[in-house]
mmCIF file of C-alpha atoms and ligand atoms in Angstrom:
data_model
loop_
_atom_site.group_PDB
_atom_site.id
_atom_site.type_symbol
_atom_site.label_atom_id
_atom_site.label_comp_id
_atom_site.label_asym_id
_atom_site.label_seq_id
_atom_site.Cartn_x
_atom_site.Cartn_y
_atom_site.Cartn_z
ATOM 1 C CA MET A 516 35.968 -74.310 -22.039
ATOM 2 C CA ILE A 517 33.444 -75.535 -19.466
ATOM 3 C CA GLU A 518 31.399 -78.625 -20.319
ATOM 4 C CA LEU A 519 28.911 -80.228 -17.963
ATOM 5 C CA ARG A 520 27.167 -83.326 -19.273
ATOM 6 C CA ASP A 521 24.112 -84.744 -17.540
ATOM 7 C CA VAL A 522 25.492 -83.806 -14.140
ATOM 8 C CA ALA A 523 23.487 -84.711 -11.050
ATOM 9 C CA PHE A 524 24.415 -84.321 -7.417
ATOM 10 C CA ALA A 525 22.810 -85.228 -4.092
ATOM 11 C CA TYR A 526 24.411 -84.165 -0.810
ATOM 12 C CA GLU A 527 25.105 -86.930 1.656
ATOM 13 C CA ASP A 528 21.923 -87.966 3.476
ATOM 14 C CA ALA A 529 19.875 -85.429 1.507
ATOM 15 C CA PRO A 530 16.409 -86.722 0.574
ATOM 16 C CA ALA A 531 16.679 -85.585 -3.057
ATOM 17 C CA PHE A 532 19.119 -84.548 -5.768
ATOM 18 C CA THR A 533 20.107 -80.873 -5.492
ATOM 19 C CA LEU A 534 21.077 -80.792 -9.167
ATOM 20 C CA ALA A 535 19.834 -83.109 -11.914
ATOM 21 C CA HIS A 536 20.272 -83.553 -15.681
ATOM 22 C CA LEU A 537 22.484 -80.541 -15.876
ATOM 23 C CA ASP A 538 24.151 -79.622 -19.175
ATOM 24 C CA LEU A 539 26.188 -76.464 -19.419
ATOM 25 C CA ASP A 540 28.572 -75.098 -22.037
ATOM 26 C CA VAL A 541 30.592 -71.964 -21.536
ATOM 27 C CA ALA A 542 32.776 -70.861 -24.448
ATOM 28 C CA ALA A 543 36.341 -69.715 -23.794
ATOM 29 C CA GLY A 544 36.696 -66.032 -23.056
ATOM 30 C CA THR A 545 32.984 -65.447 -22.489
ATOM 31 C CA ILE A 546 31.082 -64.321 -19.408
ATOM 32 C CA MET A 547 28.198 -66.562 -18.353
ATOM 33 C CA GLY A 548 25.718 -65.318 -15.776
ATOM 34 C CA ILE A 549 23.808 -67.768 -13.593
ATOM 35 C CA VAL A 550 20.538 -66.700 -12.013
ATOM 36 C CA GLY A 551 17.991 -68.560 -9.937
ATOM 37 C CA ALA A 552 15.964 -68.357 -6.760
ATOM 38 C CA SER A 553 17.553 -68.962 -3.392
ATOM 39 C CA GLY A 554 18.006 -72.712 -2.916
ATOM 40 C CA SER A 555 17.864 -73.465 -6.660
ATOM 41 C CA GLY A 556 21.388 -74.922 -6.571
ATOM 42 C CA LYS A 557 23.616 -72.069 -7.749
ATOM 43 C CA THR A 558 26.306 -72.479 -5.098
ATOM 44 C CA THR A 559 26.315 -76.244 -5.619
ATOM 45 C CA LEU A 560 26.815 -75.660 -9.359
ATOM 46 C CA ALA A 561 29.695 -73.246 -8.641
ATOM 47 C CA LYS A 562 31.382 -75.907 -6.491
ATOM 48 C CA ILE A 563 30.988 -78.469 -9.278
ATOM 49 C CA ILE A 564 32.545 -76.182 -11.889
ATOM 50 C CA ALA A 565 35.393 -75.434 -9.472
ATOM 51 C CA GLY A 566 35.968 -79.116 -8.714
ATOM 52 C CA PHE A 567 35.103 -78.900 -4.987
ATOM 53 C CA ILE A 568 32.276 -81.308 -5.711
ATOM 54 C CA PRO A 569 32.807 -84.252 -5.737
ATOM 55 C CA SER A 570 36.410 -84.027 -4.471
ATOM 56 C CA THR A 571 35.695 -82.470 -1.059
ATOM 57 C CA GLU A 572 32.000 -83.206 -0.626
ATOM 58 C CA GLY A 573 30.491 -86.637 -0.048
ATOM 59 C CA GLY A 574 27.220 -87.570 -1.703
ATOM 60 C CA THR A 575 26.096 -88.984 -5.001
ATOM 61 C CA TYR A 576 27.618 -87.567 -8.155
ATOM 62 C CA ARG A 577 26.712 -88.471 -11.722
ATOM 63 C CA GLY A 578 27.778 -87.156 -15.100
ATOM 64 C CA THR A 579 30.972 -85.443 -16.194
ATOM 65 C CA ALA A 580 32.312 -81.962 -15.698
ATOM 66 C CA SER A 581 35.325 -80.857 -17.692
ATOM 67 C CA VAL A 582 37.046 -77.519 -17.552
ATOM 68 C CA ALA A 583 39.868 -76.532 -19.908
ATOM 69 C CA GLY A 584 40.088 -80.164 -21.016
ATOM 70 C CA ALA A 585 40.531 -81.522 -17.466
ATOM 71 C CA VAL A 586 37.793 -83.846 -16.247
ATOM 72 C CA LEU A 587 37.238 -82.368 -12.786
ATOM 73 C CA SER A 588 34.590 -84.854 -11.801
ATOM 74 C CA GLU A 589 37.294 -87.554 -11.831
ATOM 75 C CA GLY A 590 40.255 -85.558 -10.667
ATOM 76 C CA THR A 591 41.566 -84.112 -7.438
ATOM 77 C CA LEU A 592 41.069 -80.623 -6.087
ATOM 78 C CA THR A 593 44.743 -79.846 -6.740
ATOM 79 C CA GLU A 594 44.157 -80.329 -10.453
ATOM 80 C CA ALA A 595 41.032 -78.202 -10.289
ATOM 81 C CA VAL A 596 42.603 -75.188 -8.579
ATOM 82 C CA ASP A 597 45.105 -74.916 -11.420
ATOM 83 C CA VAL A 598 42.328 -74.248 -13.910
ATOM 84 C CA VAL A 599 39.507 -72.687 -11.891
ATOM 85 C CA GLY A 600 39.507 -69.891 -9.332
ATOM 86 C CA LEU A 601 36.432 -69.850 -7.088
ATOM 87 C CA VAL A 602 35.341 -66.738 -5.253
ATOM 88 C CA THR A 603 32.870 -67.909 -2.627
ATOM 89 C CA GLN A 604 29.876 -66.103 -1.208
ATOM 90 C CA ASN A 605 31.480 -65.386 2.157
ATOM 91 C CA PRO A 606 34.838 -63.608 1.779
ATOM 92 C CA PHE A 607 35.695 -64.181 5.453
ATOM 93 C CA ASN A 608 35.989 -67.928 4.785
ATOM 94 C CA GLN A 609 38.280 -67.251 1.891
ATOM 95 C CA ILE A 610 40.974 -65.389 3.828
ATOM 96 C CA SER A 611 43.784 -67.881 4.412
ATOM 97 C CA GLY A 612 44.267 -66.962 8.081
ATOM 98 C CA ALA A 613 47.954 -67.616 7.590
ATOM 99 C CA ARG A 614 49.008 -64.111 6.615
ATOM 100 C CA PHE A 615 49.327 -60.793 8.445
ATOM 101 C CA THR A 616 48.785 -58.295 5.653
ATOM 102 C CA VAL A 617 46.643 -57.969 2.562
ATOM 103 C CA ARG A 618 49.867 -57.926 0.508
ATOM 104 C CA GLU A 619 50.938 -61.289 1.946
ATOM 105 C CA GLU A 620 47.423 -62.618 1.546
ATOM 106 C CA LEU A 621 47.449 -61.756 -2.156
ATOM 107 C CA ALA A 622 50.880 -63.340 -2.590
ATOM 108 C CA PHE A 623 49.894 -66.513 -0.717
ATOM 109 C CA GLY A 624 48.709 -68.538 -3.723
ATOM 110 C CA LEU A 625 51.656 -67.414 -5.852
ATOM 111 C CA GLU A 626 54.120 -68.430 -3.119
ATOM 112 C CA ASN A 627 52.559 -71.880 -3.039
ATOM 113 C CA ARG A 628 53.285 -72.145 -6.750
ATOM 114 C CA SER A 629 56.851 -70.970 -6.336
ATOM 115 C CA VAL A 630 56.377 -67.923 -8.532
ATOM 116 C CA GLU A 631 59.550 -65.854 -8.658
ATOM 117 C CA ARG A 632 59.586 -63.038 -6.075
ATOM 118 C CA SER A 633 59.946 -60.075 -8.446
ATOM 119 C CA GLN A 634 57.129 -61.400 -10.602
ATOM 120 C CA MET A 635 55.018 -61.991 -7.512
ATOM 121 C CA ILE A 636 55.409 -58.383 -6.332
ATOM 122 C CA GLU A 637 54.601 -57.107 -9.804
ATOM 123 C CA ARG A 638 51.423 -59.166 -10.085
ATOM 124 C CA VAL A 639 50.186 -58.332 -6.580
ATOM 125 C CA ASP A 640 50.759 -54.606 -7.154
ATOM 126 C CA ALA A 641 49.023 -54.664 -10.529
ATOM 127 C CA VAL A 642 45.917 -56.503 -9.280
ATOM 128 C CA ALA A 643 45.738 -54.353 -6.123
ATOM 129 C CA ASP A 644 45.860 -51.277 -8.310
ATOM 130 C CA THR A 645 43.034 -52.469 -10.589
ATOM 131 C CA LEU A 646 40.793 -53.354 -7.664
ATOM 132 C CA GLY A 647 41.561 -50.193 -5.713
ATOM 133 C CA LEU A 648 43.319 -52.075 -2.910
ATOM 134 C CA THR A 649 46.719 -50.376 -2.983
ATOM 135 C CA ALA A 650 46.060 -48.324 0.160
ATOM 136 C CA LEU A 651 45.062 -51.478 2.040
ATOM 137 C CA LEU A 652 48.112 -53.620 1.191
ATOM 138 C CA ASP A 653 49.752 -53.232 4.607
ATOM 139 C CA ARG A 654 46.565 -53.690 6.614
ATOM 140 C CA SER A 655 45.497 -56.908 8.292
ATOM 141 C CA PRO A 656 42.963 -58.840 6.167
ATOM 142 C CA TYR A 657 40.830 -59.055 9.306
ATOM 143 C CA ALA A 658 40.724 -55.279 9.821
ATOM 144 C CA LEU A 659 38.769 -54.770 6.594
ATOM 145 C CA SER A 660 35.105 -54.082 5.974
ATOM 146 C CA GLY A 661 32.998 -56.825 4.385
ATOM 147 C CA GLY A 662 33.215 -55.088 1.019
ATOM 148 C CA GLN A 663 36.987 -54.645 1.206
ATOM 149 C CA MET A 664 37.376 -58.281 2.244
ATOM 150 C CA GLN A 665 35.273 -59.295 -0.739
ATOM 151 C CA LEU A 666 37.574 -57.339 -3.058
ATOM 152 C CA VAL A 667 40.636 -58.988 -1.442
ATOM 153 C CA ALA A 668 39.060 -62.416 -1.966
ATOM 154 C CA ILE A 669 38.456 -61.570 -5.629
ATOM 155 C CA ALA A 670 41.973 -60.139 -6.003
ATOM 156 C CA SER A 671 43.535 -63.253 -4.471
ATOM 157 C CA MET A 672 41.921 -65.306 -7.248
ATOM 158 C CA VAL A 673 42.585 -62.812 -10.057
ATOM 159 C CA VAL A 674 46.283 -62.659 -9.137
ATOM 160 C CA MET A 675 46.585 -66.377 -9.906
ATOM 161 C CA ALA A 676 45.266 -65.724 -13.428
ATOM 162 C CA PRO A 677 43.335 -69.003 -13.757
ATOM 163 C CA PRO A 678 41.832 -69.665 -17.207
ATOM 164 C CA VAL A 679 38.401 -69.932 -15.563
ATOM 165 C CA LEU A 680 37.019 -67.768 -12.783
ATOM 166 C CA VAL A 681 33.802 -68.654 -10.944
ATOM 167 C CA LEU A 682 32.260 -66.033 -8.671
ATOM 168 C CA ASP A 683 29.374 -66.816 -6.331
ATOM 169 C CA GLU A 684 27.458 -63.588 -5.625
ATOM 170 C CA PRO A 685 30.686 -61.591 -5.426
ATOM 171 C CA THR A 686 29.036 -58.191 -5.165
ATOM 172 C CA SER A 687 26.544 -58.965 -2.398
ATOM 173 C CA GLN A 688 28.564 -56.998 0.164
ATOM 174 C CA LEU A 689 29.768 -54.267 -2.165
ATOM 175 C CA ASP A 690 28.463 -50.736 -2.669
ATOM 176 C CA PRO A 691 27.701 -49.596 -6.249
ATOM 177 C CA ALA A 692 31.259 -48.292 -6.737
ATOM 178 C CA GLY A 693 32.797 -51.579 -5.575
ATOM 179 C CA THR A 694 30.337 -53.510 -7.711
ATOM 180 C CA ARG A 695 31.263 -51.478 -10.795
ATOM 181 C CA LEU A 696 34.944 -52.107 -10.043
ATOM 182 C CA VAL A 697 34.375 -55.865 -10.005
ATOM 183 C CA TYR A 698 32.469 -55.850 -13.303
ATOM 184 C CA ASP A 699 35.139 -53.675 -14.920
ATOM 185 C CA VAL A 700 37.766 -56.200 -13.849
ATOM 186 C CA LEU A 701 35.678 -59.107 -15.151
ATOM 187 C CA ALA A 702 35.205 -57.367 -18.504
ATOM 188 C CA ARG A 703 38.928 -56.808 -18.792
ATOM 189 C CA LEU A 704 39.738 -60.417 -17.814
ATOM 190 C CA SER A 705 37.256 -61.676 -20.384
ATOM 191 C CA GLU A 706 38.844 -59.515 -23.080
ATOM 192 C CA GLY A 707 42.152 -61.104 -22.098
ATOM 193 C CA GLY A 708 40.704 -64.595 -22.660
ATOM 194 C CA THR A 709 39.594 -65.593 -19.153
ATOM 195 C CA THR A 710 36.313 -67.506 -19.016
ATOM 196 C CA VAL A 711 34.013 -66.156 -16.312
ATOM 197 C CA VAL A 712 30.980 -67.675 -14.617
ATOM 198 C CA ILE A 713 29.174 -65.281 -12.314
ATOM 199 C CA ILE A 714 26.268 -66.011 -10.003
ATOM 200 C CA GLU A 715 24.429 -62.774 -9.356
ATOM 201 C CA HIS A 716 21.017 -61.458 -8.336
ATOM 202 C CA LYS A 717 21.443 -58.079 -9.992
ATOM 203 C CA THR A 718 20.019 -58.888 -13.409
ATOM 204 C CA GLU A 719 20.695 -55.391 -14.784
ATOM 205 C CA LEU A 720 24.424 -55.946 -14.341
ATOM 206 C CA LEU A 721 24.263 -59.382 -15.927
ATOM 207 C CA HIS A 722 22.296 -57.979 -18.851
ATOM 208 C CA GLU A 723 24.994 -55.404 -19.414
ATOM 209 C CA HIS A 724 28.050 -57.623 -19.031
ATOM 210 C CA CYS A 725 27.278 -61.241 -19.881
ATOM 211 C CA ASP A 726 27.490 -63.021 -23.221
ATOM 212 C CA ALA A 727 25.049 -65.682 -22.048
ATOM 213 C CA ILE A 728 22.682 -66.354 -19.151
ATOM 214 C CA SER A 729 21.508 -69.646 -17.673
ATOM 215 C CA VAL A 730 18.566 -69.886 -15.305
ATOM 216 C CA LEU A 731 18.565 -72.511 -12.557
ATOM 217 C CA ALA A 732 15.246 -73.590 -11.078
ATOM 218 C CA SER A 733 14.919 -76.489 -8.633
ATOM 219 C CA GLY A 734 18.305 -77.858 -9.618
ATOM 220 C CA ARG A 735 17.774 -77.810 -13.384
ATOM 221 C CA ILE A 736 18.797 -75.389 -16.074
ATOM 222 C CA VAL A 737 15.481 -74.203 -17.442
ATOM 223 C CA SER A 738 16.716 -71.576 -19.877
ATOM 224 C CA THR A 739 19.962 -70.564 -21.590
ATOM 225 C CA GLY A 740 20.557 -67.835 -24.117
ATOM 226 C CA THR A 741 21.571 -64.252 -24.645
ATOM 227 C CA PRO A 742 20.670 -61.814 -21.853
ATOM 228 C CA ALA A 743 18.131 -60.141 -24.178
ATOM 229 C CA THR A 744 16.312 -63.434 -24.780
ATOM 230 C CA VAL A 745 16.488 -64.910 -21.290
ATOM 231 C CA PHE A 746 15.530 -61.734 -19.438
ATOM 232 C CA ALA A 747 12.533 -61.207 -21.723
ATOM 233 C CA ASP A 748 11.128 -64.657 -20.907
ATOM 234 C CA ASP A 749 7.603 -64.590 -19.500
ATOM 235 C CA ARG A 750 8.421 -67.451 -17.142
ATOM 236 C CA LEU A 751 11.171 -65.530 -15.329
ATOM 237 C CA SER A 752 9.088 -64.629 -12.282
ATOM 238 C CA THR A 753 7.875 -68.225 -11.909
ATOM 239 C CA TRP A 754 11.557 -69.169 -11.658
ATOM 240 C CA GLY A 755 12.023 -66.585 -8.900
ATOM 241 C CA VAL A 756 14.192 -64.274 -10.991
ATOM 242 C CA GLY A 757 13.656 -60.515 -11.224
ATOM 243 C CA GLN A 758 13.355 -58.796 -14.578
ATOM 244 C CA THR A 759 15.596 -56.003 -15.727
ATOM 245 C CA ARG A 760 14.213 -52.494 -16.260
ATOM 246 C CA ILE A 761 14.750 -52.822 -19.993
ATOM 247 C CA THR A 762 12.708 -56.002 -20.382
ATOM 248 C CA GLN A 763 10.041 -54.663 -18.001
ATOM 249 C CA ALA A 764 9.714 -51.556 -20.163
ATOM 250 C CA ALA A 765 9.491 -53.692 -23.296
ATOM 251 C CA ARG A 766 6.739 -55.834 -21.768
ATOM 252 C CA GLU A 767 4.798 -52.798 -20.631
ATOM 253 C CA ALA A 768 5.076 -51.306 -24.106
ATOM 254 C CA ARG A 769 3.966 -54.551 -25.729
ATOM 255 C CA ALA A 770 0.919 -54.626 -23.431
ATOM 256 C CA ARG A 771 0.050 -51.114 -24.571
ATOM 257 C CA GLY A 772 0.394 -52.061 -28.231
ATOM 258 C CA LEU A 773 3.456 -49.958 -28.847
ATOM 259 C CA LEU A 774 5.799 -51.330 -31.525
ATOM 260 C CA PRO A 775 8.512 -52.136 -32.272
ATOM 261 C CA VAL A 776 9.241 -53.418 -28.816
ATOM 262 C CA THR A 777 12.987 -53.635 -29.337
ATOM 263 C CA ALA A 778 13.238 -49.903 -30.066
ATOM 264 C CA LEU A 779 11.352 -48.872 -26.939
ATOM 265 C CA LEU A 780 13.057 -47.481 -23.904
ATOM 266 C CA PRO A 781 11.386 -45.369 -21.254
ATOM 267 C CA VAL A 782 12.417 -41.742 -21.662
ATOM 268 C CA GLY A 783 10.881 -40.585 -18.416
ATOM 269 C CA VAL A 784 8.147 -41.068 -15.848
ATOM 270 C CA SER A 785 4.729 -39.394 -15.951
ATOM 271 C CA ASP A 786 2.121 -39.913 -13.211
ATOM 272 C CA GLY A 787 4.214 -42.829 -11.970
ATOM 273 C CA ALA A 788 4.139 -44.622 -15.333
ATOM 274 C CA ALA A 789 7.015 -45.021 -17.763
ATOM 275 C CA VAL A 790 6.883 -42.742 -20.809
ATOM 276 C CA PHE A 791 8.164 -44.294 -24.022
ATOM 277 C CA ALA A 792 9.791 -42.789 -27.033
ATOM 278 C CA GLU A 793 8.187 -43.965 -30.247
ATOM 279 C CA ASN A 794 10.441 -44.093 -33.286
ATOM 280 C CA GLY A 795 12.899 -42.011 -31.343
ATOM 281 C CA ALA A 796 10.456 -39.194 -30.532
ATOM 282 C CA ALA A 797 9.095 -38.550 -27.049
ATOM 283 C CA ARG A 798 5.330 -38.818 -26.866
HETATM 284 N N1 ADP B 1400 26.150 -79.043 2.473
HETATM 285 C C1 ADP B 1400 24.867 -79.335 2.189
HETATM 286 N N2 ADP B 1400 24.274 -80.438 2.672
HETATM 287 C C2 ADP B 1400 22.979 -80.741 2.364
HETATM 288 N N3 ADP B 1400 22.200 -79.981 1.577
HETATM 289 C C3 ADP B 1400 22.738 -78.854 1.073
HETATM 290 C C4 ADP B 1400 24.096 -78.467 1.354
HETATM 291 N N4 ADP B 1400 24.341 -77.301 0.704
HETATM 292 C C5 ADP B 1400 23.201 -76.983 0.075
HETATM 293 N N5 ADP B 1400 22.241 -77.909 0.277
HETATM 294 C C6 ADP B 1400 20.879 -77.879 -0.287
HETATM 295 O O1 ADP B 1400 20.952 -77.833 -1.700
HETATM 296 C C7 ADP B 1400 20.001 -76.942 -2.226
HETATM 297 C C8 ADP B 1400 20.666 -75.890 -3.087
HETATM 298 O O2 ADP B 1400 21.537 -75.110 -2.294
HETATM 299 P P1 ADP B 1400 22.518 -74.052 -2.929
HETATM 300 O O3 ADP B 1400 23.351 -74.705 -3.970
HETATM 301 O O4 ADP B 1400 23.227 -73.391 -1.806
HETATM 302 O O5 ADP B 1400 21.479 -73.040 -3.624
HETATM 303 P P2 ADP B 1400 21.612 -71.485 -3.968
HETATM 304 O O6 ADP B 1400 23.065 -71.128 -3.989
HETATM 305 O O7 ADP B 1400 20.951 -71.335 -5.296
HETATM 306 O O8 ADP B 1400 20.868 -70.749 -2.900
HETATM 307 C C9 ADP B 1400 19.253 -76.350 -1.036
HETATM 308 O O9 ADP B 1400 18.048 -77.063 -0.891
HETATM 309 C C10 ADP B 1400 20.165 -76.613 0.120
HETATM 310 O O10 ADP B 1400 19.441 -76.794 1.313
HETATM 311 MG MG1 MG B 1401 24.195 -69.676 -3.049
#
């Protein structure tokens, strides 16, 4: 569904390439998590997958990026927005500014596509319901908290039902309940065939929800695989990525000679150290 081949990009007047030799494959209907230290190029990658680079950003672009069969690296942004919805890091920038209520804001993209009114109302109501926004529909988008605005930004993309959804740290302003809501929605969209790329720092959540993980370090993809494989990689901390509790526990157990590692989960804490169950029995 998403195919990046040897993609490289340097921002205008930048001394070096932000991304280089980048290959990425995301299968249709799967959820791909992208992790990497701050400045590793995650947001730049999101803009490439969504077609904003190179169409709206000057600089040097090499390689090809195709999404749902459309070669975005050669096309216009109009073509890109039909296939990819991008939820950016700052929800405030994503509010259109042209609408007075959340309801109108959510309908904005559908209006632009001349979706029939009854269908528009139905879709807005359904997405608002799923994301817990029903009570906010008549409020001004600018009277919302950061978290609520983030959910509106996500809803305004979900309502368009693009085949591919790219989210750049969508839960950074959300509390745990809001975060859970977003991941529930993503899981449901993925079940319905939507392809999802999510940039996220919370590795636990990625471990739980993603089919595959790619690690970005200094503008290159240094590792790709299942969450279990990638998050167990010894090099993770050198790439500036935090480990999940599960892989930390497995590493600790391995260091203590407890086997099999895959069957070990901490069952509690004793004197500040994790206590492991061995063959299902607490020690
Ligand atoms: N508009 C821009 N112009 C020039 N350099 C940029 C621009 N945006 C990002 N960069 C640079 O590209 C690198 C990667 O940035 P970014 O993609 O935002 O990383 P991340 O999202 O992983 O923090 C950084 O070194 C950053 O300074
Ligand atoms: Mg970023």
